[in-house]
C-alpha positions as CSV (number, residue, x, y, z in Angstrom):
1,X,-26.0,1.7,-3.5
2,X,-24.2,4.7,-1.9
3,X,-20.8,4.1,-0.9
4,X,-18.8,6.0,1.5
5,X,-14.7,5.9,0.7
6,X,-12.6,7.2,3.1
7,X,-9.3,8.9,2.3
8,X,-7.4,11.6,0.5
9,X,-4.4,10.2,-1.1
10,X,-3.2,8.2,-4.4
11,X,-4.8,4.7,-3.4
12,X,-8.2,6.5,-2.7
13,X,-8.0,8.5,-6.0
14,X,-7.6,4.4,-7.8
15,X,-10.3,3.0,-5.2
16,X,-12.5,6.1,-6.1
17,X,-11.9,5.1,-10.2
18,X,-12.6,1.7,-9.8
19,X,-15.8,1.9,-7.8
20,X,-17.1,5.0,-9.0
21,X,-17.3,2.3,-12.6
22,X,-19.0,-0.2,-11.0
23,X,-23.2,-0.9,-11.8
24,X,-23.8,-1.3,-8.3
25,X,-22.6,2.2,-7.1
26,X,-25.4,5.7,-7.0
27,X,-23.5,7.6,-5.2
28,X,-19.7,7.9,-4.0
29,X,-18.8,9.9,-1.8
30,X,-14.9,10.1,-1.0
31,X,-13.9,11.7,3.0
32,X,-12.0,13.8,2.5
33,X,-10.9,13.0,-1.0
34,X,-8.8,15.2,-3.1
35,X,-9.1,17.2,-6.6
36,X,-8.7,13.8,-8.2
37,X,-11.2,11.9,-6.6
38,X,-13.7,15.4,-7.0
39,X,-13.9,13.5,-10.7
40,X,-15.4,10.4,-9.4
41,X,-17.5,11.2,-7.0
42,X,-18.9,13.6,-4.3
43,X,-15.7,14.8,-1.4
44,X,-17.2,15.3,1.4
45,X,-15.8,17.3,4.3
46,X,-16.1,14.9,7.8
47,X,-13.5,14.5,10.4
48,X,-12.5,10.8,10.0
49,X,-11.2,10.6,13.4
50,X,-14.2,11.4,14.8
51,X,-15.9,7.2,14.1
52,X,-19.3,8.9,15.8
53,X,-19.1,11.7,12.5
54,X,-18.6,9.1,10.2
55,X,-21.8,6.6,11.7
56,X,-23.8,10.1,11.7
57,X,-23.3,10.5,7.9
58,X,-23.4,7.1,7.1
59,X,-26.8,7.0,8.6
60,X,-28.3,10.3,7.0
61,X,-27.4,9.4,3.7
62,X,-28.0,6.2,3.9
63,X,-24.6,4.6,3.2
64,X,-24.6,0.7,2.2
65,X,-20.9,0.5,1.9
66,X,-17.8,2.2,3.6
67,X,-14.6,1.3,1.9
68,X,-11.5,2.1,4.4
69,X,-8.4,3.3,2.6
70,X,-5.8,4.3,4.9
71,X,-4.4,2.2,7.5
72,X,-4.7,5.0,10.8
73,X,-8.6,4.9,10.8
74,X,-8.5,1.1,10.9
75,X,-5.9,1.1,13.3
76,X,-8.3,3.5,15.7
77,X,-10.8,1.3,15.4
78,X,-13.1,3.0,12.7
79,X,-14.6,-0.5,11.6
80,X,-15.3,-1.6,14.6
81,X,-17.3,1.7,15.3
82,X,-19.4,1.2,11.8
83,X,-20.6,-2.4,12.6
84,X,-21.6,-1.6,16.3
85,X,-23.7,1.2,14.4
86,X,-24.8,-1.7,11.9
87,X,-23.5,-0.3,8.7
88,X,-21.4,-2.5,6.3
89,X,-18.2,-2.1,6.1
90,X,-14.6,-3.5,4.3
91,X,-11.7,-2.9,6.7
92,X,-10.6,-5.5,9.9
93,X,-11.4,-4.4,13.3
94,X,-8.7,-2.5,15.6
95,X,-7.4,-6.1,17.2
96,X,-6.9,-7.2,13.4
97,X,-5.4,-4.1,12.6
98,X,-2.9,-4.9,15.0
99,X,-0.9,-6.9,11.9
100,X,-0.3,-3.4,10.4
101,X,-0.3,-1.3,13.7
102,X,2.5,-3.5,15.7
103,X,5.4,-5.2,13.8
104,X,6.0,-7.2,16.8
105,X,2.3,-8.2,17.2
106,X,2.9,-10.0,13.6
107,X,6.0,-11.4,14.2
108,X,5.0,-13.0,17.6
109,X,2.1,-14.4,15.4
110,X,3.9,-15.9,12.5
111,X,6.1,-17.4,15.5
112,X,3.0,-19.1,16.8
113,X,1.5,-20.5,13.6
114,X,4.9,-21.0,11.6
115,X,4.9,-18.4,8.7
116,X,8.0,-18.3,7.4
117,X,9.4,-14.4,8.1
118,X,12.8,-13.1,9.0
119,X,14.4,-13.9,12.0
120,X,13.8,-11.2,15.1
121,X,14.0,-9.6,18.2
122,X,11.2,-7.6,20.2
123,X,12.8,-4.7,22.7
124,X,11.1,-1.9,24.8
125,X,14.7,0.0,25.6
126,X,17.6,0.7,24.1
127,X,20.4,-1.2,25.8
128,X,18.4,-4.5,25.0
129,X,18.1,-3.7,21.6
130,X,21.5,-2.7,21.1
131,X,23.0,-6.2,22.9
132,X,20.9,-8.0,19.9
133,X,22.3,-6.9,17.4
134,X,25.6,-6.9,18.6
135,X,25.3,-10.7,19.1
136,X,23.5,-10.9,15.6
137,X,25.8,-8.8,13.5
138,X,25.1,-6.0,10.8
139,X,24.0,-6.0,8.3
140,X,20.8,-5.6,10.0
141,X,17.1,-4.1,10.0
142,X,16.0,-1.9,12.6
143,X,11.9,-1.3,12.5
144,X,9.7,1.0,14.6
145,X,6.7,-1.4,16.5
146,X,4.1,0.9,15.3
147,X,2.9,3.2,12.2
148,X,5.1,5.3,11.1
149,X,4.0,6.1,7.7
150,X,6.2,3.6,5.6
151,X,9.3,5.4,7.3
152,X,9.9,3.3,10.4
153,X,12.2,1.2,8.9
154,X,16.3,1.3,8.8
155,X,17.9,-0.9,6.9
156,X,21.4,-0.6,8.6
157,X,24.7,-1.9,6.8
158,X,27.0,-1.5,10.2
159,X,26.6,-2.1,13.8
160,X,27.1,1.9,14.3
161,X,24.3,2.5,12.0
162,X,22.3,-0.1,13.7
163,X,23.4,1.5,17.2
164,X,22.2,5.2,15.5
165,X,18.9,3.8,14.7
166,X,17.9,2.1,17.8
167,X,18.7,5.5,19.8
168,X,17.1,7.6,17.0
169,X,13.5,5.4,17.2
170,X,14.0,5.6,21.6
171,X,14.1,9.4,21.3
172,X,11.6,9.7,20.3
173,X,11.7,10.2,16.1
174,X,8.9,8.1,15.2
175,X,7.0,9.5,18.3
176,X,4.6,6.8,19.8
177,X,5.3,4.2,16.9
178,X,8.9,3.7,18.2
179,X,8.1,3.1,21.8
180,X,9.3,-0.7,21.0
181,X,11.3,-1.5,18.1
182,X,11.9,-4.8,16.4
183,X,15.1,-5.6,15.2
184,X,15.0,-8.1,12.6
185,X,17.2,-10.5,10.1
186,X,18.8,-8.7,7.3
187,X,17.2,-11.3,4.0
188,X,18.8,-11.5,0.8
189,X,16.4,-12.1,-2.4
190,X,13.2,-10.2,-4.6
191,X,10.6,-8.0,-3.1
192,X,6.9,-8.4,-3.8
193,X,4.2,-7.1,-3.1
194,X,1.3,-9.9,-2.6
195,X,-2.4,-8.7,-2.1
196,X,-5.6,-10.8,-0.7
197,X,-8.9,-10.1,-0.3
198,X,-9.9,-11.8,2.9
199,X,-13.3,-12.4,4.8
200,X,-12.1,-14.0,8.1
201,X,-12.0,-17.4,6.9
202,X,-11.5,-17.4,2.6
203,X,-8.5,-15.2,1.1
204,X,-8.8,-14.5,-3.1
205,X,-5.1,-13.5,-4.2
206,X,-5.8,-10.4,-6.2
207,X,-2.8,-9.7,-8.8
208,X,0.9,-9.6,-8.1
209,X,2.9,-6.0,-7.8
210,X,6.5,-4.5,-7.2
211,X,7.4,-0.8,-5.7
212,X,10.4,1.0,-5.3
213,X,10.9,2.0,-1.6
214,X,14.1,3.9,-2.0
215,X,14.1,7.6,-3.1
216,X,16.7,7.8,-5.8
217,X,17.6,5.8,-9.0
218,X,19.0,2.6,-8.8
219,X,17.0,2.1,-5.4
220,X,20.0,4.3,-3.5
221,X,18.9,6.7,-0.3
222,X,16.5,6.6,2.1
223,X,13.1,5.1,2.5
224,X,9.9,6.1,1.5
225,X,6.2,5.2,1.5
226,X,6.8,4.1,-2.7
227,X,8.4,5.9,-5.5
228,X,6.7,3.7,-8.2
229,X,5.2,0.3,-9.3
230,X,4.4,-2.2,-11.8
231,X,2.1,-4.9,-11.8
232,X,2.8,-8.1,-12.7
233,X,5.4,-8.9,-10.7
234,X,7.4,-11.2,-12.5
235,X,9.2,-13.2,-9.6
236,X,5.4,-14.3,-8.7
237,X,5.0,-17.1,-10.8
238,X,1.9,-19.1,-10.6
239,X,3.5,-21.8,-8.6
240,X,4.9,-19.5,-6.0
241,X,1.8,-17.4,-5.5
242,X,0.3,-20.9,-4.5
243,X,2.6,-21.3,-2.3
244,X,2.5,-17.7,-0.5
245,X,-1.4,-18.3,0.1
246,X,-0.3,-22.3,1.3
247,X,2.6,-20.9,3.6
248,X,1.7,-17.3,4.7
249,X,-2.0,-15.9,3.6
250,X,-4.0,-18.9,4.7
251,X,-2.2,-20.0,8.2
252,X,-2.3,-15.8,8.9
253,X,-6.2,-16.5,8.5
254,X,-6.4,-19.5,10.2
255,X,-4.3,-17.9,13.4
256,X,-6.1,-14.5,13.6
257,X,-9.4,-16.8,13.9
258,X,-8.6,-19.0,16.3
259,X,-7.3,-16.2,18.7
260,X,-10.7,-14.9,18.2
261,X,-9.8,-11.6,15.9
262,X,-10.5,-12.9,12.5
263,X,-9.3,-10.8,9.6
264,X,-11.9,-9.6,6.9
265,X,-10.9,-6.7,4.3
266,X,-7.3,-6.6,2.2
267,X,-3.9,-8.7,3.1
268,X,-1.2,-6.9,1.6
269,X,1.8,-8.9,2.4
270,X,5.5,-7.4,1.6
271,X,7.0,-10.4,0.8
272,X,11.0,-11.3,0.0
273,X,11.5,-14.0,-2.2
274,X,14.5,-15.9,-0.8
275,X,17.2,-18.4,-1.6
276,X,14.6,-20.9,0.8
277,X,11.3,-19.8,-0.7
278,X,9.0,-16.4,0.0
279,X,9.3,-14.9,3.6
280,X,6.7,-12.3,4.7
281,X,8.7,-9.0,5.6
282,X,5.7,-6.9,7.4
283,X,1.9,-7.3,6.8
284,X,-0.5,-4.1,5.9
285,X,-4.1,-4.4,6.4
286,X,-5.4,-2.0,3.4
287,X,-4.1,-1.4,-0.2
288,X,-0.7,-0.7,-0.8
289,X,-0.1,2.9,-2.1
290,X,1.2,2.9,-4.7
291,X,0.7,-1.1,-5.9
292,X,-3.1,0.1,-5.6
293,X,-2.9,2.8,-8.5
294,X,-1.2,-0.4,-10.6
295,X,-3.7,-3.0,-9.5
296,X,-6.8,-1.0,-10.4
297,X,-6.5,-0.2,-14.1
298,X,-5.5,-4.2,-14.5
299,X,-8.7,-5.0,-12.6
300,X,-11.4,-6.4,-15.9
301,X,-14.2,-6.9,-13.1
302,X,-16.2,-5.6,-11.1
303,X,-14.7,-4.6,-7.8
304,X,-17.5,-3.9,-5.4
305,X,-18.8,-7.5,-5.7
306,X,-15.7,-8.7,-4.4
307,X,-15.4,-5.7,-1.4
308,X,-19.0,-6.9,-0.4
309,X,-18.0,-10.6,-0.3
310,X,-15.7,-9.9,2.1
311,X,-17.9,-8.4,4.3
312,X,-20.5,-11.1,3.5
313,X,-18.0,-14.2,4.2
314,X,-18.6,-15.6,0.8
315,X,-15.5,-14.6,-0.8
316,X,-15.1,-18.7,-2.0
317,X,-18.0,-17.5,-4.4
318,X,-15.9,-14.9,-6.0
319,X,-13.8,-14.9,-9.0
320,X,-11.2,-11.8,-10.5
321,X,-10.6,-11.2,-13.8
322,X,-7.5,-9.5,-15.0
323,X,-6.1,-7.4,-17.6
324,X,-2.8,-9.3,-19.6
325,X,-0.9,-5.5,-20.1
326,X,0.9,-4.7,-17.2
327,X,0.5,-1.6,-15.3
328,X,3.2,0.9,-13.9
329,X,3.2,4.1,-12.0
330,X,5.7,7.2,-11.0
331,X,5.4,9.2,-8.5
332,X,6.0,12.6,-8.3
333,X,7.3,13.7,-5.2
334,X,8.3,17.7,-3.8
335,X,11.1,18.7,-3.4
336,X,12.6,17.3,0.0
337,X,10.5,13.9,0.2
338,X,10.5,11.8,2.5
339,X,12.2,14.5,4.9
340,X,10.8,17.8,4.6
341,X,8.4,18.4,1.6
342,X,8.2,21.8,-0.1
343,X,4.4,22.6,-0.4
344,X,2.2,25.1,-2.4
345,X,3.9,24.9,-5.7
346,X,2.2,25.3,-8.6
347,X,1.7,22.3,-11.2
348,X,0.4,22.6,-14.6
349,X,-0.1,20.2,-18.1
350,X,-1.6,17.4,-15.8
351,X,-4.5,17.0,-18.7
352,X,-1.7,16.6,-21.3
353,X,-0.5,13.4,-19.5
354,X,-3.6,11.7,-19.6
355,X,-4.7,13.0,-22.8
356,X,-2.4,10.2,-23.5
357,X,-3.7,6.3,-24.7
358,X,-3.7,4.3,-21.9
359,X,-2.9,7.0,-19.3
360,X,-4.3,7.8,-16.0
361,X,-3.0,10.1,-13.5
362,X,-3.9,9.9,-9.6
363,X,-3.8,12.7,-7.4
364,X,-2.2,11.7,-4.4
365,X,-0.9,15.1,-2.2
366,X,-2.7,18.0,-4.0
367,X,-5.2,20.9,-3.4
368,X,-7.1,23.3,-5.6
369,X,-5.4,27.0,-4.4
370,X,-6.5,30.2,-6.1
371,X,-8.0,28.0,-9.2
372,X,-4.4,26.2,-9.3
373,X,-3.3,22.8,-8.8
374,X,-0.7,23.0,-5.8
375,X,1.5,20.2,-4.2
376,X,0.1,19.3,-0.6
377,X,2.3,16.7,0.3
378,X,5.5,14.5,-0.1
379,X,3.8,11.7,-2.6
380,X,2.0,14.4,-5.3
381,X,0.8,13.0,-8.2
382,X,0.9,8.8,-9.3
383,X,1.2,8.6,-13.7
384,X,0.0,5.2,-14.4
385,X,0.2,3.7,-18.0
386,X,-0.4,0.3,-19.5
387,X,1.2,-1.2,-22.0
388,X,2.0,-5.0,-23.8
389,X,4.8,-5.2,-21.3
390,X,6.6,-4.2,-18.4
391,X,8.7,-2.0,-20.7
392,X,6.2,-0.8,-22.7
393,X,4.3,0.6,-19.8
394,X,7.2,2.4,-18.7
395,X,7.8,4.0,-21.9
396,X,4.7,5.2,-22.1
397,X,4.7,6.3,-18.0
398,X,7.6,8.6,-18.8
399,X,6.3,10.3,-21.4
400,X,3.7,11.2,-20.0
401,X,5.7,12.2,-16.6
402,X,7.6,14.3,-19.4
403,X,4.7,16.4,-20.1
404,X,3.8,17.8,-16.5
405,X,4.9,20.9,-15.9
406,X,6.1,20.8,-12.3
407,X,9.5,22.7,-11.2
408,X,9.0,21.5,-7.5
409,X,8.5,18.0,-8.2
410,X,11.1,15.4,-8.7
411,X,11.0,11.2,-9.7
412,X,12.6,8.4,-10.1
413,X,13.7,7.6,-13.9
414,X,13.9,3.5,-13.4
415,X,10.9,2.7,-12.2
416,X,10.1,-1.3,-13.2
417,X,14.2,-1.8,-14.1
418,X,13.8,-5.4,-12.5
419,X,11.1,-6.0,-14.9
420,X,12.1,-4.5,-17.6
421,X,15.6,-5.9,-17.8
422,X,13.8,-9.2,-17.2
423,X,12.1,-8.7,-20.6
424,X,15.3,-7.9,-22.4
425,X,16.9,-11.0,-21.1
């Protein structure tokens, strides 16, 4: 089979890995890809916003299998566009994409079907937003409706920080993804990060990860799409996975069917893990990145199987076999991430890291420049190491960090402290 991934950053480079290993898979070709997915497969140069490019190829090379990464294509409708042109396809269509691409769209949804979340507030102006909160109280969380690439989000500690925020998203920040925001419940507890393969009416929980939003040690600064991750996440213990699918994956199924918009591709539900029991903080509807670069290397089967059962609707047939290590990945970042990333240095010594046992690096914001590796982004390069245990894995993560040469990069050094303190008891 030929398969067609689409994507360029860290979570395609992992997708790219995983599939490019699988029996069932010819040919890969990866749209627009990145020096890192160039090892697994064929990157081919195709505007992805143009769906009617994308059929065109498809069809040429006759494609079996397109395999969406990022959550802006799905959001556009890019599924929707591949079935109509009767090629296969793992992804939901734009109105199930709606969980990612509107906050308020999921909240109004887990409102209707009772899926325990944080308490909220939906607002289209200012003023209206601002007389919430003041009747709620700070602290308090302040989210832009739409996409705005894992940034939207303030987590504000005072009312005037609250008050900052609304007018910040209103004026226009976040551009169209802050035309409403939702202010929601500040909640107390654990993060995780839950995945689930989904084909509109059976979920299959894949494994359990954790990231690190914040930018600086000791999770202090501002937001960002993920400074690093481990996988397993020890807060999801058997018991409570069960009953995230009983309570939140599997009445999110049953709603999105019966209002007609039934959800087929990946679930990955941020999830806090409260006093009360796990409360769903915001759904995305593709791999988290960069849970997905820790998910991968854990993955023992097969995953294209599994991708095709979800677009076949016979997921209930399919079993996932995992690795016991655990995973965990750091993120190299430029210089000025999340705000305003230096691009173009030079980095060096990536094939000493994964010279390494156990090793693998994912390219997530680079480009080939003059025969050098050069940063192209905020989120640069993902180390990923296994090990026995969570500490063990980060041990073995940092040293190989440790042997990049990268001046314009910079990391977090605690990535998997939760974990790894967990361990120690």
């Amino acid at each position: 089979m030929k398969i067609l991934l689409i994507g360029s950053g860290g979570r395609e480079h992992a997708l790219a890995w995983a599939i490019s290993a699988s029996p069932l898979c010819d040919t890969l070709f990866i749209a627009p890809g990145n020096p890192g997915t160039a090892h697994c497969g064929e990157n081919v140069v195709i505007d992805i916003a143009d769906h009617a490019a994308v059929v065109a190829f498809c069809r040429l090379q006759g494609v079996g299998l397109v395999v969406v990464g990022p959550e802006g294509p799905l959001v556009a409708g890019i599924a929707d566009d591949l079935r109509a042109g009767g090629i296969k396809v793992f992804g939901p269509s734009k109105a199930a994409a709606q969980l990612e691409g509107s906050k308020g769209f999921t909240k109004e949804l887990c409102a209707e079907f009772n899926i325990p979340t944080a308490g909220f507030g939906r607002f289209g102006d200012a003023a209206s937003a601002k007389a919430y909160v003041a009747a709620q109280g700070a602290p308090i969380v302040i989210k832009a409706d739409g996409l705005a690439a894992g940034k939207g989000v303030i987590m504000a500690e005072t009312l005037d920080e609250a008050n900052e925020a609304i007018d910040m998203m209103f004026s226009g920040s976040f551009g169209a993804a802050g035309a409403e925001v939702v202010v929601e419940e500040w909640m107390i507890g654990e993060e995780a990060s839950f995945f689930a393969l989904c084909d509109g009416k059976h979920a299959l929980a894949l494994a359990s990860a954790q990231d690190h939003k914040r930018v600086g040690d000791g999770d202090t600064g501002p937001n960002t799409g993920g400074m690093g991750a481990y996988s397993p996440a020890p807060v999801m213990t058997p018991a409570l996975t069960e009953r995230v699918m009983a309570e939140i994956i599997r009445p999110t199924l049953a709603g999105m069917a019966k209002r007609g918009t039934p959800f087929q591709g990946v679930l990955f539900a941020g999830l806090m893990i409260t006093a009360q029991g796990p409360k769903l903080i915001e759904y995305n509807t593709r791999f988290g990145d960069p849970e997905c670069e820790v998910l991968m290397p854990r993955l023992k089967s097969d995953i294209v199987p599994a991708l095709l059962a979800a677009c076949d609707g016979v997921l209930d047939q399919v079993d996932l076999r995992w690795r016991d290590e655990a995973a965990l990945t750091v993120v190299l970042a430029a210089k000025g991430y999340p705000a305003k990333p230096e691009t173009g240095s030079v980095i060096r010594d990536v094939e000493k890291a994964e010279a390494l046992d156990e090793v693998l690096v994912f390219h997530a914001g680079t480009k080939l420049s003059n025969g050098d590796l050069v940063a192209n982004g905020g989120r640069v390069l993902n180390v990923v190491a296994l090990g026995k245990s969570v500490g063990e894995a980060q041990k073995r993560a940092y040293e190989a960090v440790d042997k990049i040469d990268w001046p314009g990069g910079f990391y977090r050094r605690d990535i998997g402290w939760q974990a790894v303190k967990r361990e120690q008891g």
